[in-house]
Short mmCIF file of C-alpha atoms in Angstrom, two decimals:
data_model
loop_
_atom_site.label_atom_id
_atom_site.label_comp_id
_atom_site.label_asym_id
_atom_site.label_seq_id
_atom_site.Cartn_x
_atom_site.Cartn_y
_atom_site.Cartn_z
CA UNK A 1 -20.89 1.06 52.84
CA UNK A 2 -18.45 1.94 50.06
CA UNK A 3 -19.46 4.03 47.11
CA UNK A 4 -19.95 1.87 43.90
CA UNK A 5 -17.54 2.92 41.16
CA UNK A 6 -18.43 3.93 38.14
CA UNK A 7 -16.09 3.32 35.36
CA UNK A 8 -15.41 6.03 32.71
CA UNK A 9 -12.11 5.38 31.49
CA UNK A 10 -12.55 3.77 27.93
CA UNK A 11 -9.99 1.65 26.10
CA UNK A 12 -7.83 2.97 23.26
CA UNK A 13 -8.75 0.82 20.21
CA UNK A 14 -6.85 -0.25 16.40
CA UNK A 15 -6.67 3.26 14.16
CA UNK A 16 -8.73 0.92 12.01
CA UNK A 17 -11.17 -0.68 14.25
CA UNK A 18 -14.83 0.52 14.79
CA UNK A 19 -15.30 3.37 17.22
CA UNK A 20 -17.97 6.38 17.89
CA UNK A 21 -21.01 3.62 18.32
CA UNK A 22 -20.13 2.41 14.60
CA UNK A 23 -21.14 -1.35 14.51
CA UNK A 24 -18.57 -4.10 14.08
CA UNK A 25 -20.26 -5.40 11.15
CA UNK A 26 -19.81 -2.27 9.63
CA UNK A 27 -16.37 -1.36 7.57
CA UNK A 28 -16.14 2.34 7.60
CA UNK A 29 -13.18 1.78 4.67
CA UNK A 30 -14.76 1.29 1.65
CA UNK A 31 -11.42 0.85 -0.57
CA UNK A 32 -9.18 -2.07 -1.22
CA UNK A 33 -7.74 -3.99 2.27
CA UNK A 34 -4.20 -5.39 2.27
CA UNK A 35 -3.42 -8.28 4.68
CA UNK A 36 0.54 -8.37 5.28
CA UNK A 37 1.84 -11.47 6.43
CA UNK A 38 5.18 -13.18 7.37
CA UNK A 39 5.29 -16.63 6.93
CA UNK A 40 7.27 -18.61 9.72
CA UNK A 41 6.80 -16.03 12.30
CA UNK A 42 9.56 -15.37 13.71
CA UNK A 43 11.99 -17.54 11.90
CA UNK A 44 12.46 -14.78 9.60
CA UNK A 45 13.89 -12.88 11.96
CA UNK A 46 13.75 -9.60 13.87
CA UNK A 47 14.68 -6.67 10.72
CA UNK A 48 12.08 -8.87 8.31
CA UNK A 49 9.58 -8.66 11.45
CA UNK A 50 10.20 -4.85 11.64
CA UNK A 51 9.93 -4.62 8.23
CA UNK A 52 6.76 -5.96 7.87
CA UNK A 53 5.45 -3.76 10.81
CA UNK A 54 6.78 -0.69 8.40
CA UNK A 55 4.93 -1.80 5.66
CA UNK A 56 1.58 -2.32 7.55
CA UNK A 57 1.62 1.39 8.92
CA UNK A 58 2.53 2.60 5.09
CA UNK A 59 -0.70 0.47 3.95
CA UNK A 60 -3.09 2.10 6.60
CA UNK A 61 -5.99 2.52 6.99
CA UNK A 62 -6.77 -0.21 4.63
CA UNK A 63 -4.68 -3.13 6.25
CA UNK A 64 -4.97 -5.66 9.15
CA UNK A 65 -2.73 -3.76 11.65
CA UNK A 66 -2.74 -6.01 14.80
CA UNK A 67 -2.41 -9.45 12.68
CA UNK A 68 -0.97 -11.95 14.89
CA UNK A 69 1.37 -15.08 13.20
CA UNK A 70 2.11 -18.31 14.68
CA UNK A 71 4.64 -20.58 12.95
CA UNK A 72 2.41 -23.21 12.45
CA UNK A 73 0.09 -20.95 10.68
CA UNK A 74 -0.16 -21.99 6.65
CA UNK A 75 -1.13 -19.81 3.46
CA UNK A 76 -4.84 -22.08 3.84
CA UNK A 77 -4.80 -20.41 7.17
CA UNK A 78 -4.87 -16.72 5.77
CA UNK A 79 -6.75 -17.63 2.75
CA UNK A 80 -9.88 -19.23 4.56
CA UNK A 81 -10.66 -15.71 6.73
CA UNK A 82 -9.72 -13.54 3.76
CA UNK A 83 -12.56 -13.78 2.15
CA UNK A 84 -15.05 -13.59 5.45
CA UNK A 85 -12.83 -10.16 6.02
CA UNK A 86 -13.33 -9.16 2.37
CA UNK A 87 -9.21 -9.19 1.63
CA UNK A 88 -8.48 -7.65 -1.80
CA UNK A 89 -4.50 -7.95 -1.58
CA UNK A 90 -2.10 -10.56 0.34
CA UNK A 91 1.59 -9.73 0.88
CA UNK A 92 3.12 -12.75 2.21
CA UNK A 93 6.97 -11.65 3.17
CA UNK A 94 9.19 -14.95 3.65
CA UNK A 95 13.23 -15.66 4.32
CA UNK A 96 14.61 -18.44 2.28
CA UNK A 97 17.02 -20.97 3.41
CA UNK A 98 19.95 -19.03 1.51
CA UNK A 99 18.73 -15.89 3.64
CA UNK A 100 17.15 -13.96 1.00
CA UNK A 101 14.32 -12.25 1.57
CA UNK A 102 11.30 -12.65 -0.67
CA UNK A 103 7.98 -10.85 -0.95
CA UNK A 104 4.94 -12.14 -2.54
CA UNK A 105 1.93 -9.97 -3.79
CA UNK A 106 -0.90 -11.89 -5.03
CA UNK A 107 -4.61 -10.65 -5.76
CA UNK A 108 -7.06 -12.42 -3.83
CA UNK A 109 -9.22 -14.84 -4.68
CA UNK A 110 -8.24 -15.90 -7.86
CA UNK A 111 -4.76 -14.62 -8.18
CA UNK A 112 -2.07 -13.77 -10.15
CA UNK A 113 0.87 -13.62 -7.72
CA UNK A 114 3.54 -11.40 -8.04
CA UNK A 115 6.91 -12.71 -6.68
CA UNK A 116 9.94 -10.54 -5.40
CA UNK A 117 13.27 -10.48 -4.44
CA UNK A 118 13.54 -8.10 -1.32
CA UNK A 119 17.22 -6.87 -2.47
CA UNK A 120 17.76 -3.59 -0.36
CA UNK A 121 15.31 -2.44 2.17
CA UNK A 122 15.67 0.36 4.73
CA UNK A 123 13.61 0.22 7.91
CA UNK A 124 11.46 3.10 9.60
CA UNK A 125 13.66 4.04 12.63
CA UNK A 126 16.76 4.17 10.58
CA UNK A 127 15.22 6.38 7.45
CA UNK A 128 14.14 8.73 10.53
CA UNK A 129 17.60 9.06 12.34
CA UNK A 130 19.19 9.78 8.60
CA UNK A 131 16.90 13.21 8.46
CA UNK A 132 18.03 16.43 10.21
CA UNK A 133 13.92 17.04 11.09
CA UNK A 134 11.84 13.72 10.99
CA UNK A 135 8.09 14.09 10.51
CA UNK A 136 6.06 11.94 12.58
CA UNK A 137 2.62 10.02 12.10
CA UNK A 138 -0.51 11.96 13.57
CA UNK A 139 -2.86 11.83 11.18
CA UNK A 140 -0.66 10.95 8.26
CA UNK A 141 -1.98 7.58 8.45
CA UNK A 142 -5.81 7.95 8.36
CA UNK A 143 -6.24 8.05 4.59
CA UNK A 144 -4.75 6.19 1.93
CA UNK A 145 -1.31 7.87 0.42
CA UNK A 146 -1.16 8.73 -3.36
CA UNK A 147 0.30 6.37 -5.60
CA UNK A 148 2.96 7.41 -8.02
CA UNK A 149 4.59 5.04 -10.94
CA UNK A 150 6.81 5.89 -13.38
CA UNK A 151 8.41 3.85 -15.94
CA UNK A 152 6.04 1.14 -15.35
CA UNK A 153 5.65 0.29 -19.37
CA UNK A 154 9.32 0.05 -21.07
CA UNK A 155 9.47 1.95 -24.15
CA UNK A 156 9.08 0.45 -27.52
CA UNK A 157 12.42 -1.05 -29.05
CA UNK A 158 13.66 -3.21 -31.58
CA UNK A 159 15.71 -5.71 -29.11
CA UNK A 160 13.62 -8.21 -26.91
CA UNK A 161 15.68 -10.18 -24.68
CA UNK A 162 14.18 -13.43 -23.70
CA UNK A 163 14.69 -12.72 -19.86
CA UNK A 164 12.82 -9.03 -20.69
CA UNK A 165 8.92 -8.70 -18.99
CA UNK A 166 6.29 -9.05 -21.81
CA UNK A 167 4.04 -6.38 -22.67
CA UNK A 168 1.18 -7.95 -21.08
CA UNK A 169 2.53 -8.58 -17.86
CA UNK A 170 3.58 -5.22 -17.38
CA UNK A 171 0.06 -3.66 -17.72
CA UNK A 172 -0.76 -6.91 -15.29
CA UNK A 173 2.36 -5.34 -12.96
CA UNK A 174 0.91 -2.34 -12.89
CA UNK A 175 -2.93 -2.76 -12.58
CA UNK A 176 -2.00 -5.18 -9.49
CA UNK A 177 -0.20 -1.83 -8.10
CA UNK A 178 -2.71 0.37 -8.65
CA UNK A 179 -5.41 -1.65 -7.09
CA UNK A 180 -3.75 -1.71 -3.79
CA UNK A 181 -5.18 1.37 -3.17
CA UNK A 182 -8.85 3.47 -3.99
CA UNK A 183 -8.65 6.03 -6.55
CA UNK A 184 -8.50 10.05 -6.03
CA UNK A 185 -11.55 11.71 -7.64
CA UNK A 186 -10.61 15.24 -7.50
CA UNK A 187 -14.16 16.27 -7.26
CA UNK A 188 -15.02 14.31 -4.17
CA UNK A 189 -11.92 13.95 -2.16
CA UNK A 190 -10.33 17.25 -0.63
CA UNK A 191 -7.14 18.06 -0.66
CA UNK A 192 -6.33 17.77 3.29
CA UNK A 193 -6.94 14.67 2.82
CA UNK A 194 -3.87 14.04 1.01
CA UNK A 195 -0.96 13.74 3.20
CA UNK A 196 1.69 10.81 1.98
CA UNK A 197 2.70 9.57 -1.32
CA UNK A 198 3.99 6.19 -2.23
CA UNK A 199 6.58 6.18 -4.95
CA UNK A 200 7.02 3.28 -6.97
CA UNK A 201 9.84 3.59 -9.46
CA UNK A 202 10.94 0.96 -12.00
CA UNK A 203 14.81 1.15 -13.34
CA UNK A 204 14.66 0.27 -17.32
CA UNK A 205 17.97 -1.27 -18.00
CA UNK A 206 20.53 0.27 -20.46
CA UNK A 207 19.35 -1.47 -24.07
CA UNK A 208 22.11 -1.82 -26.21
CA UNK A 209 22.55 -3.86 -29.98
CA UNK A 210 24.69 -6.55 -28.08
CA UNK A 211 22.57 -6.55 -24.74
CA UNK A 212 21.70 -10.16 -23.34
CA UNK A 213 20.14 -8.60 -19.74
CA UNK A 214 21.36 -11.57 -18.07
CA UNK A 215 22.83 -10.21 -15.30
CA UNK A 216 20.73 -7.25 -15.25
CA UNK A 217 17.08 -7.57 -14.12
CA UNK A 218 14.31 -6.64 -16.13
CA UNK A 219 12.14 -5.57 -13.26
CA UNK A 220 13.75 -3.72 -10.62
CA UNK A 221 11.29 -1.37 -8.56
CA UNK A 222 12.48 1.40 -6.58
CA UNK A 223 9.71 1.72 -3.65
CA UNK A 224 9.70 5.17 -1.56
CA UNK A 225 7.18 6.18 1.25
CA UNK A 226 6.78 10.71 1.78
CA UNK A 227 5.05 12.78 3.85
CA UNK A 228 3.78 15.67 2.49
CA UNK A 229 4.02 19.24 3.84
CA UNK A 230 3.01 22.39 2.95
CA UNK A 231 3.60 25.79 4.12
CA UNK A 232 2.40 29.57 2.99
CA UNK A 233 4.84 31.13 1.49
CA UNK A 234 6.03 34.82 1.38
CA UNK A 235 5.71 35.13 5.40
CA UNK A 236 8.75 35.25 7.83
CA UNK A 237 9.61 33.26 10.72
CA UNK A 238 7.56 34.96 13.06
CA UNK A 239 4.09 35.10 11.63
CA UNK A 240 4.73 31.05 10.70
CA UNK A 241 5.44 30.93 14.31
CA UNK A 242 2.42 32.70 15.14
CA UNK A 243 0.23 30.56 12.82
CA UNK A 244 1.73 27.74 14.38
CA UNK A 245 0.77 28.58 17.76
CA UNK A 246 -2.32 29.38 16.33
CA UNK A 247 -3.30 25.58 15.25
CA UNK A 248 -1.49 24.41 18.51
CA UNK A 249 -4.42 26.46 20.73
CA UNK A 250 -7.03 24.70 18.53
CA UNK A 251 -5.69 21.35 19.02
CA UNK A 252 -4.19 21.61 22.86
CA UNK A 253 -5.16 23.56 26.00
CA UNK A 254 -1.59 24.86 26.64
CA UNK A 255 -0.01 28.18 25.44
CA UNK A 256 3.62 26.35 24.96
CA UNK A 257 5.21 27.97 21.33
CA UNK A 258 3.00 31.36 21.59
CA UNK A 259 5.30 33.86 21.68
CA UNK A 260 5.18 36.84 24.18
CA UNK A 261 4.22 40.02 23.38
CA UNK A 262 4.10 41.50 26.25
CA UNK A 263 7.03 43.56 26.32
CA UNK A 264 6.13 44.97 22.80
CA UNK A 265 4.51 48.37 22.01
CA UNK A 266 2.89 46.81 18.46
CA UNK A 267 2.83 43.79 16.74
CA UNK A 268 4.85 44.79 13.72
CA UNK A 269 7.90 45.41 16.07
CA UNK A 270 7.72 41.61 16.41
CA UNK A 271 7.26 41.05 12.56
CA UNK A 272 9.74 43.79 11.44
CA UNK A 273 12.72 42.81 13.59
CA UNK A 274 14.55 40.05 13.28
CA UNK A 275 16.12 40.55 16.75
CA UNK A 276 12.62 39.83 18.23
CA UNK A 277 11.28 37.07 15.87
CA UNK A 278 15.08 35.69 15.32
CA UNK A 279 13.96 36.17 11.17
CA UNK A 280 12.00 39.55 10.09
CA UNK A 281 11.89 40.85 6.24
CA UNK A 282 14.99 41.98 6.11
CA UNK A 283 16.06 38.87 4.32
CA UNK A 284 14.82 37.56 1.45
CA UNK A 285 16.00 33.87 2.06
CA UNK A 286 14.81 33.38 5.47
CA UNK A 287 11.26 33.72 4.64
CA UNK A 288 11.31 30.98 2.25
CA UNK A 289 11.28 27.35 3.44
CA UNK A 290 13.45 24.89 1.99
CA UNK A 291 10.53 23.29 -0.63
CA UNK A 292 10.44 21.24 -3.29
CA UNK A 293 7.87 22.98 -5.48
CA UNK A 294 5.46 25.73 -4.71
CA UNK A 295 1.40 25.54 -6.12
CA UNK A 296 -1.45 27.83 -5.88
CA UNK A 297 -4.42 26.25 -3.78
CA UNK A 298 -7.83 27.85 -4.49
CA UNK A 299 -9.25 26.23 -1.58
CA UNK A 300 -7.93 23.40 0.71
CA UNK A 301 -11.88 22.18 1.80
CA UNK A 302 -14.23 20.32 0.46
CA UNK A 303 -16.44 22.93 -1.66
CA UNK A 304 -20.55 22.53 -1.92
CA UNK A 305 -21.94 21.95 -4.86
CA UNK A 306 -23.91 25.28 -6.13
CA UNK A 307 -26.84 25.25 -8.02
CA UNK A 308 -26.80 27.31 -11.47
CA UNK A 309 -28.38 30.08 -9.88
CA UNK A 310 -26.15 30.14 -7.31
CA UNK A 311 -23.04 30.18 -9.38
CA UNK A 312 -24.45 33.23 -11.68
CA UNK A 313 -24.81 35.21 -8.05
CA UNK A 314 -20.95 34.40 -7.39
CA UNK A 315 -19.78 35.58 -10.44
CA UNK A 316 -21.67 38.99 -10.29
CA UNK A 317 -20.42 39.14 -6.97
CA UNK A 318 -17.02 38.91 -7.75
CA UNK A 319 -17.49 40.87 -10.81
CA UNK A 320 -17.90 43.73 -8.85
CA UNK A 321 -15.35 43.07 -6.77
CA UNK A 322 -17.28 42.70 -3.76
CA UNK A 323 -15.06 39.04 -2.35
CA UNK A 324 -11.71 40.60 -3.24
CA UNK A 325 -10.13 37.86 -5.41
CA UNK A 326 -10.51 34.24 -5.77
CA UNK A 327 -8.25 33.82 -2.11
CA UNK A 328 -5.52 31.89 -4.15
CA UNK A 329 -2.74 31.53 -1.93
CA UNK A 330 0.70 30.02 -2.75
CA UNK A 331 2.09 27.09 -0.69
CA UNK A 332 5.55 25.53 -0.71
CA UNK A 333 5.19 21.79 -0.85
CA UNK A 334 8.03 19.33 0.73
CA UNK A 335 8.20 15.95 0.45
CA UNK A 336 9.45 14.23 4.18
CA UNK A 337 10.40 10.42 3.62
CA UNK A 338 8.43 8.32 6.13
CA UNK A 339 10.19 5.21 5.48
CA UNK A 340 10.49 2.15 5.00
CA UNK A 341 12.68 1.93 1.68
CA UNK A 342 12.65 -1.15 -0.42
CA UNK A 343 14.22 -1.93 -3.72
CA UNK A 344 12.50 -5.27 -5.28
CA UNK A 345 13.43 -7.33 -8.30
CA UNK A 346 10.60 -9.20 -10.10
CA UNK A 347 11.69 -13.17 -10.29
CA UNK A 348 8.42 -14.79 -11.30
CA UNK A 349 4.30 -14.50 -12.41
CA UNK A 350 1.89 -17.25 -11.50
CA UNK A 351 -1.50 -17.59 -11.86
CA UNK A 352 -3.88 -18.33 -9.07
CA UNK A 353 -3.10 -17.14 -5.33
CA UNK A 354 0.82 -18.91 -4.81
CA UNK A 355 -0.08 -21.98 -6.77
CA UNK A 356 -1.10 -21.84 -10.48
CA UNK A 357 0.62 -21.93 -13.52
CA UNK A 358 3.93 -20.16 -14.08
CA UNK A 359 3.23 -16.88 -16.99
CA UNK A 360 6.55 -16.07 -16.68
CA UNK A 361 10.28 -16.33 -14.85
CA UNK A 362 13.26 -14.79 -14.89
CA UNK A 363 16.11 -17.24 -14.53
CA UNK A 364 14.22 -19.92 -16.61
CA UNK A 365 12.99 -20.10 -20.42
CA UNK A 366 10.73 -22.56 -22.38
CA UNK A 367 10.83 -23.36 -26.12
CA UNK A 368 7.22 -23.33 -27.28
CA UNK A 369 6.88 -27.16 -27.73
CA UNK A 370 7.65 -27.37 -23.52
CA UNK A 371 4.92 -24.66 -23.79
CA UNK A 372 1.89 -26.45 -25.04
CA UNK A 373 3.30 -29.24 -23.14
CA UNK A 374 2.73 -27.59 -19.89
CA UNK A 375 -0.50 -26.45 -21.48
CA UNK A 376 -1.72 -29.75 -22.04
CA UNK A 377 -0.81 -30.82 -18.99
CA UNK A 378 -2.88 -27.95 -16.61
CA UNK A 379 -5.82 -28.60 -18.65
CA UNK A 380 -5.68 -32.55 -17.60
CA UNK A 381 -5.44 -31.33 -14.03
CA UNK A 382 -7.91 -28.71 -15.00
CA UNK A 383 -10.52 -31.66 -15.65
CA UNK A 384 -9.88 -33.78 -13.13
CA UNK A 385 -10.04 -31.39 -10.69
CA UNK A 386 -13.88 -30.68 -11.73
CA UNK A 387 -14.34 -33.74 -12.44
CA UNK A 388 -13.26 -34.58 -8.50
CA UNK A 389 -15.43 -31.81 -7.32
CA UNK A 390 -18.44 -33.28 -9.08
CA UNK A 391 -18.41 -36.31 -7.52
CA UNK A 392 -17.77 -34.93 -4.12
CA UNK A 393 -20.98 -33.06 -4.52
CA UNK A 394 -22.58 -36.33 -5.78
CA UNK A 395 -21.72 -38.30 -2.90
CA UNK A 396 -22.57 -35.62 -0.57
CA UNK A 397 -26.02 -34.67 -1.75
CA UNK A 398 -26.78 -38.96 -1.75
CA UNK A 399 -25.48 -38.61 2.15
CA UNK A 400 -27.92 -35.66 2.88
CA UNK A 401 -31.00 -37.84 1.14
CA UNK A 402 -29.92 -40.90 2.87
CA UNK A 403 -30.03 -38.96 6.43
CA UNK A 404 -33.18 -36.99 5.75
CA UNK A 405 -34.53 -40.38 4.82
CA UNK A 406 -33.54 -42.23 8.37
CA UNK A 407 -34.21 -39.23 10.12
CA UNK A 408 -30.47 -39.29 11.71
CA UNK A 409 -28.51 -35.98 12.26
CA UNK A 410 -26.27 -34.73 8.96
CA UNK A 411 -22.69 -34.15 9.09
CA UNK A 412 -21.71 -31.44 6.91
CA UNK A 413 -18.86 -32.10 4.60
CA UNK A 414 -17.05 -29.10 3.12
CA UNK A 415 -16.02 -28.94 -0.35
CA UNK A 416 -12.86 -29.10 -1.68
CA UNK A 417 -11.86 -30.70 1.82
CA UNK A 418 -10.39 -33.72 -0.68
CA UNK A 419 -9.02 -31.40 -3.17
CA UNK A 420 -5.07 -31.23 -3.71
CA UNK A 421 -2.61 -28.35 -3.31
CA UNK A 422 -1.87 -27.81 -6.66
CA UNK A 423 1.11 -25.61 -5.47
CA UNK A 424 3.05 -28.86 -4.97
CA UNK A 425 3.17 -30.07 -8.31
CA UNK A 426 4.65 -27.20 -10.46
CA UNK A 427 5.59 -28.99 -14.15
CA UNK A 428 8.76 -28.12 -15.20
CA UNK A 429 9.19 -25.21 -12.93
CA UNK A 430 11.98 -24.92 -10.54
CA UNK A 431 10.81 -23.18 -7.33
CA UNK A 432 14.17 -22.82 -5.78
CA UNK A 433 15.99 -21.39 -8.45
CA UNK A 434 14.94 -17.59 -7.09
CA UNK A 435 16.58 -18.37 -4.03
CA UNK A 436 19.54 -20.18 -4.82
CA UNK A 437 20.93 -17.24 -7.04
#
């Protein structure tokens, strides 16, 4: 009789998927979650699909990964099982019938929606073939980057064009951004943990005394995704090498990169000449790596909180001189772009999640009697859509009696099953004027 096999193979699950005997219920992220989305499938073609593949990796860990479109799949669709998966964020990336590519960014449940013009985007693979030493992912991906913004709040000056972002909306702008992602408490989170940076850059138009910025946008963002890498400096090529091989041996069971010493009397004729480490000390510029700043880092772990006795011991200690120094050490920090690159241009703000009231557009201006207009007419719609809901919960409360009553078997009615997409009646709002410029 055969032998029974005993399976011990396991299955290689999502970077952001419960493993180690976590439960499923469980989310071990505890910061914002991004759902990226392109609506139509694949009618927006193959370099939007990529794209949106690019962007999910730059939004890990917090971000559905595997998400799955079908071209029948509607906005309801993803806004039903956002809230069951506790979605913060929606980026819904589209291709108009002009072929322009538009991204949406809206704050979910209750909105407001950001809407974009993709004008120039990079993917991945090509930002990678453009560098002469591409960094890879690894563990790059299983914290959150850092987000940077600059010029997110235009300086103050005398000439307002009326295509130019309020005030208001720009802190709006730039709370949305900085909610995609959890905040950095220096005192908590260590600095390993660290290892990209997003870049968000906004170009502030040339203001002039005759400037109309009609042709100009008012919002263009500059979006850039690094890798960060650091290095000691002051060492030549050979001890990196060695330190190198050092964290290889830690990781991996092979000796491949650990250079032979073998044929060497002492270790310093490896260090010393540059014949057998290809770099020694005898120049200055070869021991330096090609860095965009360099920082002193105390200590790179996370560091236990000391009780007050405890920290008077330390300092006598090192008052007489028994630890040698605080262990400072200076490291050269790079900055290695991951990719993808996008450059977007701000066309429109809406309240609610893709369907509310238009705060403000680019191509399109209102005089402020069309304002309280369009005010007067969302409140209507405003009270007849609670009014609606009221009796819908009239009617089926009055069901639920009436069945209890007869003893029959209730069918559950969902509310807001009869209420209207409000996203198809836009007053005085032109949809299709973002794509048709």
């Amino acid at each position: 009789m055969a032998r029974r096999r005993h399976k011990k193979r396991t299955h290689v699950g999502a970077q952001n998927g419960p493993s180690n005997g976590v439960p499923a219920n469980s989310s071990a992220f505890r910061g914002p979650k991004t759902m990226v989305i392109r609506m139509g499938a694949g009618d927006v073609g193959s370099s939007v699909s990529q794209l949106v593949k690019d962007v999910r990796s730059m939004m890990e860990p917090g971000t559905a990964s595997r998400l799955k479109e079908r071209k029948s799949n509607r906005l309801r669709d993803y806004t039903t099982m956002a809230g069951p998966l506790g979605i913060s964020h929606l980026l819904l990336f589209s291709r108009s019938s002009t072929g322009n590519t538009n991204l949406r960014l809206a704050l979910f449940p209750r909105g407001p929606t950001l809407h974009f013009r993709v004008e120039r985007y990079s993917l991945r693979k090509d930002v990678r073939k453009a560098l002469r030493h591409p960094k890879g992912g690894g563990k790059d991906y299983l914290s959150p980057p850092l987000l940077v913004m600059n010029n997110f709040v235009s300086p103050e000056e005398g000439h307002q064009s009326k295509h130019s972002v309020p005030k208001h909306l720009e802190t709006l702008s730039t709370t949305i951004f900085q909610s995609l992602f959890p905040p950095i408490s220096p005192q908590s989170n260590p600095l390993s943990s660290i290892r990209r940076v997003l870049l968000l850059d906004r170009q502030i138009p040339k203001s002039t005394a005759t400037a109309d910025f009609t042709e100009a946008s008012p919002y263009v963002i500059n979006l850039r995704h690094y890798a960060i890498v650091t290095k000691p400096t002051g060492l030549s090529r050979g001890v990196r090498r060695i330190n190198a091989a050092a964290r290889t041996l830690k990781e991996r069971a092979s000796r491949k990169g650990m250079p032979n010493l073998g044929k060497l009397e002492d270790v310093a004729d490896y260090i010393l000449d540059p014949s057998a480490a290809g770099a020694g000390f005898t120049s200055g510029s070869e021991s330096e790596m090609d860095t965009d700043a360099e920082v002193e880092v105390l200590d790179v772990n996370r560091r236990k909180v000391l009780s007050k006795k405890q920290v008077e011991e330390a300092r006598k200690c090192e008052g007489d001189g028994q630890h040698g120094g605080t262990g400072a050490q200076k490291r050269a920090v790079k900055l290695v772009e991951l990719g993808p690159r996008m450059t977007l241009r701000m066309t429109k703000v809406e309240e609610g999640v893709c369907g509310g009231k238009v705060m403000w557009h680019e191509y399109l201006s209102k005089s402020e009697d069309e304002i309280k207009e369009m005010e007067r007419v969302w409140e209507t719609r405003k009270r007849e859509k609670a009014e609606r809901k009221r009796v819908q919960k009239e009617n089926v409360e009055k069901k639920r009696k009436a069945n209890a009553s007869t003893g029959e078997a209730t069918n559950e009615v969902q509310e807001g099953a009869l209420d209207e997409d409000d996203s198809d009646d836009r007053e005085g709002w032109d949809d299709e004027v973002s794509e048709t410029e």
